[in-house]
mmCIF file of C-alpha atoms in Angstrom:
data_model
loop_
_atom_site.group_PDB
_atom_site.id
_atom_site.type_symbol
_atom_site.label_atom_id
_atom_site.label_comp_id
_atom_site.label_asym_id
_atom_site.label_seq_id
_atom_site.Cartn_x
_atom_site.Cartn_y
_atom_site.Cartn_z
ATOM 1 C CA PHE A 1 12.771 26.843 -90.048
ATOM 2 C CA GLY A 2 15.401 26.767 -92.706
ATOM 3 C CA GLY A 3 17.392 29.760 -91.504
ATOM 4 C CA LEU A 4 20.661 29.901 -89.582
ATOM 5 C CA ASP A 5 19.075 28.913 -86.272
ATOM 6 C CA ILE A 6 21.368 27.602 -83.528
ATOM 7 C CA TYR A 7 20.232 24.626 -81.472
ATOM 8 C CA SER A 8 21.807 23.277 -78.292
ATOM 9 C CA PHE A 9 21.306 20.266 -76.059
ATOM 10 C CA GLU A 10 22.923 18.720 -72.990
ATOM 11 C CA LEU A 11 25.567 16.160 -73.949
ATOM 12 C CA PRO A 12 25.340 12.972 -71.809
ATOM 13 C CA ALA A 13 28.257 12.672 -69.369
ATOM 14 C CA LEU A 14 29.492 9.432 -70.940
ATOM 15 C CA LEU A 15 29.846 11.109 -74.335
ATOM 16 C CA ARG A 16 31.669 14.228 -73.157
ATOM 17 C CA PRO A 17 35.354 14.485 -74.108
ATOM 18 C CA GLU A 18 37.824 14.104 -71.273
ATOM 19 C CA LYS A 19 39.935 17.051 -70.251
ATOM 20 C CA VAL A 20 43.461 16.900 -71.666
ATOM 21 C CA THR A 21 46.788 18.626 -71.291
ATOM 22 C CA TYR A 22 50.007 18.172 -73.188
ATOM 23 C CA VAL A 23 53.676 17.491 -72.658
ATOM 24 C CA LYS A 24 56.234 19.230 -74.837
ATOM 25 C CA GLY A 25 59.781 17.970 -74.630
ATOM 26 C CA THR A 26 63.226 18.422 -76.134
ATOM 27 C CA VAL A 27 65.648 15.492 -76.346
ATOM 28 C CA TYR A 28 69.382 16.185 -76.344
ATOM 29 C CA ASP A 29 72.794 14.662 -75.588
ATOM 30 C CA ALA A 30 73.631 15.263 -71.916
ATOM 31 C CA GLU A 31 77.299 16.041 -72.646
ATOM 32 C CA THR A 32 77.425 17.713 -76.049
ATOM 33 C CA LYS A 33 73.923 19.304 -75.909
ATOM 34 C CA GLU A 34 73.363 18.032 -79.453
ATOM 35 C CA LEU A 35 69.654 17.760 -80.273
ATOM 36 C CA LEU A 36 68.558 14.162 -80.774
ATOM 37 C CA ASN A 37 65.763 12.255 -82.434
ATOM 38 C CA GLY A 38 64.784 9.759 -79.734
ATOM 39 C CA LYS A 39 61.970 7.231 -79.567
ATOM 40 C CA ILE A 40 59.181 8.578 -77.346
ATOM 41 C CA GLN A 41 56.577 6.410 -75.631
ATOM 42 C CA ILE A 42 53.890 7.542 -73.213
ATOM 43 C CA ILE A 43 52.017 4.741 -71.455
ATOM 44 C CA ASN A 44 48.904 4.709 -69.292
ATOM 45 C CA LEU A 45 50.345 2.957 -66.230
ATOM 46 C CA GLN A 46 46.960 1.655 -65.069
ATOM 47 C CA THR A 47 46.106 -0.075 -68.354
ATOM 48 C CA ASP A 48 49.603 -0.562 -69.896
ATOM 49 C CA GLN A 49 48.185 1.095 -73.022
ATOM 50 C CA VAL A 50 50.649 3.029 -75.173
ATOM 51 C CA ILE A 51 48.959 6.360 -75.947
ATOM 52 C CA PHE A 52 51.861 7.977 -77.797
ATOM 53 C CA ASP A 53 54.575 6.260 -79.834
ATOM 54 C CA ASP A 54 56.712 8.464 -82.059
ATOM 55 C CA VAL A 55 60.176 10.011 -82.423
ATOM 56 C CA SER A 56 61.314 13.513 -81.617
ATOM 57 C CA ASP A 57 62.057 15.862 -84.512
ATOM 58 C CA TYR A 58 65.344 15.157 -86.303
ATOM 59 C CA GLU A 59 66.358 18.838 -86.359
ATOM 60 C CA THR A 60 64.904 20.316 -83.150
ATOM 61 C CA GLY A 61 64.735 17.244 -80.890
ATOM 62 C CA GLU A 62 61.186 18.265 -79.945
ATOM 63 C CA PHE A 63 57.973 16.293 -79.518
ATOM 64 C CA LEU A 64 54.432 17.154 -78.464
ATOM 65 C CA ALA A 65 51.912 14.714 -76.979
ATOM 66 C CA THR A 66 48.526 15.026 -75.277
ATOM 67 C CA MET A 67 47.540 13.273 -72.041
ATOM 68 C CA THR A 68 44.184 12.864 -70.341
ATOM 69 C CA VAL A 69 43.759 14.594 -66.979
ATOM 70 C CA GLY A 70 43.035 12.335 -63.999
ATOM 71 C CA LYS A 71 45.324 9.481 -65.058
ATOM 72 C CA THR A 72 48.930 8.436 -64.414
ATOM 73 C CA PHE A 73 51.358 8.121 -67.303
ATOM 74 C CA GLY A 74 54.889 6.882 -67.760
ATOM 75 C CA LEU A 75 57.242 8.543 -70.224
ATOM 76 C CA ASN A 76 60.096 6.545 -71.761
ATOM 77 C CA VAL A 77 62.676 8.041 -74.117
ATOM 78 C CA SER A 78 65.300 5.865 -75.781
ATOM 79 C CA LYS A 79 67.920 5.974 -78.524
ATOM 80 C CA ASP A 80 70.543 3.489 -79.694
ATOM 81 C CA GLY A 81 73.857 4.063 -77.915
ATOM 82 C CA TYR A 82 72.218 5.899 -75.009
ATOM 83 C CA LEU A 83 70.749 5.055 -71.624
ATOM 84 C CA PHE A 84 66.980 5.417 -71.623
ATOM 85 C CA TYR A 85 65.118 8.114 -69.668
ATOM 86 C CA SER A 86 61.952 7.656 -67.630
ATOM 87 C CA LYS A 87 59.520 9.988 -65.908
ATOM 88 C CA ASN A 88 55.927 9.801 -64.670
ATOM 89 C CA PHE A 89 53.033 12.234 -64.613
ATOM 90 C CA THR A 90 50.064 12.036 -62.270
ATOM 91 C CA LEU A 91 47.613 14.522 -63.712
ATOM 92 C CA ASP A 92 44.895 15.788 -61.388
ATOM 93 C CA MET A 93 42.406 18.449 -62.458
ATOM 94 C CA LYS A 94 44.484 21.301 -61.023
ATOM 95 C CA LEU A 95 47.762 20.228 -62.626
ATOM 96 C CA GLY A 96 45.958 19.597 -65.885
ATOM 97 C CA ASP A 97 45.557 23.329 -66.411
ATOM 98 C CA LYS A 98 49.299 23.634 -66.963
ATOM 99 C CA PRO A 99 51.187 21.947 -69.791
ATOM 100 C CA PHE A 100 54.448 20.172 -69.076
ATOM 101 C CA ASN A 101 57.589 21.516 -70.716
ATOM 102 C CA ILE A 102 60.581 19.283 -70.109
ATOM 103 C CA ARG A 103 64.142 18.906 -71.325
ATOM 104 C CA ILE A 104 65.361 15.333 -71.610
ATOM 105 C CA PRO A 105 69.128 14.749 -71.421
ATOM 106 C CA LEU A 106 70.181 11.316 -72.703
ATOM 107 C CA GLN A 107 73.451 9.856 -71.435
ATOM 108 C CA LYS A 108 75.683 7.816 -73.696
ATOM 109 C CA ILE A 109 76.188 4.252 -72.497
ATOM 110 C CA LYS A 110 79.358 4.027 -70.413
ATOM 111 C CA VAL A 111 80.556 2.500 -67.148
ATOM 112 C CA GLY A 112 79.198 4.518 -64.235
ATOM 113 C CA GLY A 113 76.198 5.782 -66.192
ATOM 114 C CA MET A 114 73.049 5.727 -64.067
ATOM 115 C CA VAL A 115 69.291 5.837 -64.664
ATOM 116 C CA VAL A 116 66.607 6.497 -62.070
ATOM 117 C CA LEU A 117 63.691 4.151 -62.746
ATOM 118 C CA ASN A 118 60.924 6.636 -62.034
ATOM 119 C CA ASN A 119 58.131 4.237 -62.962
ATOM 120 C CA ILE A 120 58.900 1.430 -60.502
ATOM 121 C CA PHE A 121 56.501 1.479 -57.569
ATOM 122 C CA PHE A 122 56.162 -0.312 -54.228
ATOM 123 C CA ASP A 123 53.617 -0.195 -51.436
ATOM 124 C CA THR A 124 54.665 1.969 -48.480
ATOM 125 C CA ASN A 125 57.310 0.190 -46.367
ATOM 126 C CA LYS A 126 57.016 -2.954 -48.513
ATOM 127 C CA PHE A 127 59.044 -4.462 -51.328
ATOM 128 C CA ASN A 128 56.424 -6.122 -53.531
ATOM 129 C CA LEU A 129 56.261 -4.600 -56.996
ATOM 130 C CA LEU A 130 53.013 -2.873 -57.972
ATOM 131 C CA ASN A 131 51.454 -3.669 -61.356
ATOM 132 C CA GLU A 132 52.238 -0.157 -62.610
ATOM 133 C CA SER A 133 55.939 -1.117 -62.519
ATOM 134 C CA LYS A 134 55.720 -3.698 -65.286
ATOM 135 C CA VAL A 135 56.018 -1.233 -68.176
ATOM 136 C CA GLU A 136 59.277 0.178 -66.814
ATOM 137 C CA LEU A 137 60.665 -3.273 -66.046
ATOM 138 C CA GLN A 138 59.940 -4.405 -69.590
ATOM 139 C CA GLN A 139 61.745 -1.313 -70.861
ATOM 140 C CA LEU A 140 64.780 -2.284 -68.756
ATOM 141 C CA ILE A 141 64.638 -5.878 -70.016
ATOM 142 C CA SER A 142 64.468 -4.655 -73.615
ATOM 143 C CA PHE A 143 67.433 -2.339 -72.987
ATOM 144 C CA LEU A 144 69.507 -5.185 -71.536
ATOM 145 C CA ASN A 145 68.595 -7.518 -74.390
ATOM 146 C CA SER A 146 69.600 -4.853 -76.916
ATOM 147 C CA ASN A 147 72.953 -4.368 -75.160
ATOM 148 C CA PRO A 148 74.031 -7.926 -74.298
ATOM 149 C CA ASN A 149 77.541 -6.941 -73.145
ATOM 150 C CA LEU A 150 76.304 -4.651 -70.383
ATOM 151 C CA SER A 151 76.265 -5.518 -66.692
ATOM 152 C CA ILE A 152 74.334 -3.419 -64.177
ATOM 153 C CA GLU A 153 73.844 -2.901 -60.464
ATOM 154 C CA ILE A 154 70.295 -2.335 -59.196
ATOM 155 C CA GLY A 155 70.309 0.196 -56.364
ATOM 156 C CA GLY A 156 67.548 0.784 -53.820
ATOM 157 C CA HIS A 157 67.179 4.052 -51.889
ATOM 158 C CA THR A 158 64.862 5.448 -49.208
ATOM 159 C CA ASP A 159 64.134 8.789 -47.570
ATOM 160 C CA HIS A 160 65.271 9.535 -43.995
ATOM 161 C CA VAL A 161 61.957 8.619 -42.312
ATOM 162 C CA GLY A 162 62.448 5.676 -39.932
ATOM 163 C CA ASP A 163 65.641 4.242 -38.487
ATOM 164 C CA ASP A 164 68.793 3.666 -40.513
ATOM 165 C CA LYS A 165 68.796 -0.126 -40.214
ATOM 166 C CA SER A 166 65.175 -0.565 -41.325
ATOM 167 C CA ASN A 167 65.718 1.754 -44.276
ATOM 168 C CA LEU A 168 68.822 -0.161 -45.330
ATOM 169 C CA ILE A 169 66.977 -3.488 -45.194
ATOM 170 C CA LEU A 170 63.962 -2.094 -47.076
ATOM 171 C CA SER A 171 66.122 -0.594 -49.832
ATOM 172 C CA GLU A 172 68.058 -3.840 -50.270
ATOM 173 C CA ASN A 173 64.870 -5.906 -50.427
ATOM 174 C CA ARG A 174 63.445 -3.590 -53.084
ATOM 175 C CA ALA A 175 66.619 -3.786 -55.161
ATOM 176 C CA LYS A 176 66.603 -7.572 -54.785
ATOM 177 C CA THR A 177 62.976 -7.745 -55.947
ATOM 178 C CA VAL A 178 63.906 -5.984 -59.202
ATOM 179 C CA TYR A 179 66.980 -8.211 -59.533
ATOM 180 C CA ASN A 180 64.831 -11.337 -59.161
ATOM 181 C CA TYR A 181 62.287 -10.010 -61.675
ATOM 182 C CA LEU A 182 65.011 -9.550 -64.276
ATOM 183 C CA ILE A 183 66.374 -13.050 -63.678
ATOM 184 C CA SER A 184 62.863 -14.501 -63.979
ATOM 185 C CA ASN A 185 62.690 -12.817 -67.379
ATOM 186 C CA LYS A 186 65.850 -14.549 -68.618
ATOM 187 C CA ILE A 187 68.440 -11.870 -67.927
ATOM 188 C CA PRO A 188 71.585 -13.830 -66.883
ATOM 189 C CA ALA A 189 72.408 -13.455 -63.182
ATOM 190 C CA GLN A 190 76.092 -12.862 -63.970
ATOM 191 C CA ARG A 191 75.123 -9.573 -65.617
ATOM 192 C CA LEU A 192 73.299 -8.348 -62.528
ATOM 193 C CA SER A 193 73.985 -7.303 -58.965
ATOM 194 C CA TYR A 194 71.950 -5.393 -56.386
ATOM 195 C CA LYS A 195 72.584 -3.217 -53.359
ATOM 196 C CA GLY A 196 70.527 -1.288 -50.827
ATOM 197 C CA TYR A 197 71.795 2.162 -49.882
ATOM 198 C CA GLY A 198 69.043 3.120 -47.451
ATOM 199 C CA GLU A 199 69.012 6.858 -46.816
ATOM 200 C CA THR A 200 72.726 7.420 -47.420
ATOM 201 C CA LYS A 201 72.545 8.861 -50.958
ATOM 202 C CA PRO A 202 69.760 11.464 -51.131
ATOM 203 C CA ILE A 203 69.351 13.428 -54.353
ATOM 204 C CA ALA A 204 66.854 15.932 -52.885
ATOM 205 C CA GLU A 205 66.083 17.593 -49.558
ATOM 206 C CA ASN A 206 64.291 15.368 -47.045
ATOM 207 C CA ASN A 207 62.356 18.213 -45.413
ATOM 208 C CA THR A 208 59.482 18.189 -47.941
ATOM 209 C CA GLU A 209 57.210 15.373 -49.129
ATOM 210 C CA GLU A 210 58.262 16.032 -52.714
ATOM 211 C CA GLY A 211 61.918 15.712 -51.753
ATOM 212 C CA ARG A 212 61.330 12.544 -49.776
ATOM 213 C CA GLN A 213 59.420 11.036 -52.687
ATOM 214 C CA THR A 214 62.349 11.818 -54.990
ATOM 215 C CA ASN A 215 64.755 10.096 -52.601
ATOM 216 C CA ARG A 216 62.599 6.944 -52.473
ATOM 217 C CA ARG A 217 63.841 5.519 -55.734
ATOM 218 C CA THR A 218 65.201 2.564 -57.631
ATOM 219 C CA GLU A 219 67.993 3.059 -60.126
ATOM 220 C CA PHE A 220 70.517 1.097 -62.122
ATOM 221 C CA LYS A 221 74.184 1.764 -62.792
ATOM 222 C CA ILE A 222 76.340 0.409 -65.618
ATOM 223 C CA THR A 223 79.158 -1.681 -64.088
ATOM 224 C CA LYS A 224 80.531 -3.238 -67.285
ATOM 225 C CA ASN A 225 80.276 -2.243 -70.925
#
């Protein structure tokens, strides 16, 4: 009645704020360790909505962005003269309690330089692209358009589950699918090639699900600059 009384009420579920966590990153040159100001984009892979679009600090190379728990996000970092960097975050309620702290090494563009396309997805044992892959593919198309003298090889890789021949065929079909997507988006075929490596080039142990998931990847390699 006019004093400093405190009132409370139950907030309807639809109006409650969603739980969030954050990603804090540092961008730097992979060879010289020089701190870099790179362009940072974080995209909701389900909706293709860009939720963060900024550059890392000119002096410290750092950036800080929030992400909503329970969703899947793609992170893209780019800078002129460098290969771009990609990563994805699937944030469940448990993981959301812990912030992400990552260091992002950018490689200068040169023959042999390679990028793992962490945000390209396929159904299990299939080679049709899932909708969540489109953001990453558009990033690759933009990169190729910005660097018209580059030629690349698309490489497909699998884990060691299944027989060697099936894995080789699957990896080649997946690489070819990306190759065809780029051509359909007006990237000249003479700048592109593709190859399936099957399970022959693992980058992680195959004895854990996390390791196998890391080995199931699509990447590109600079073949001409």
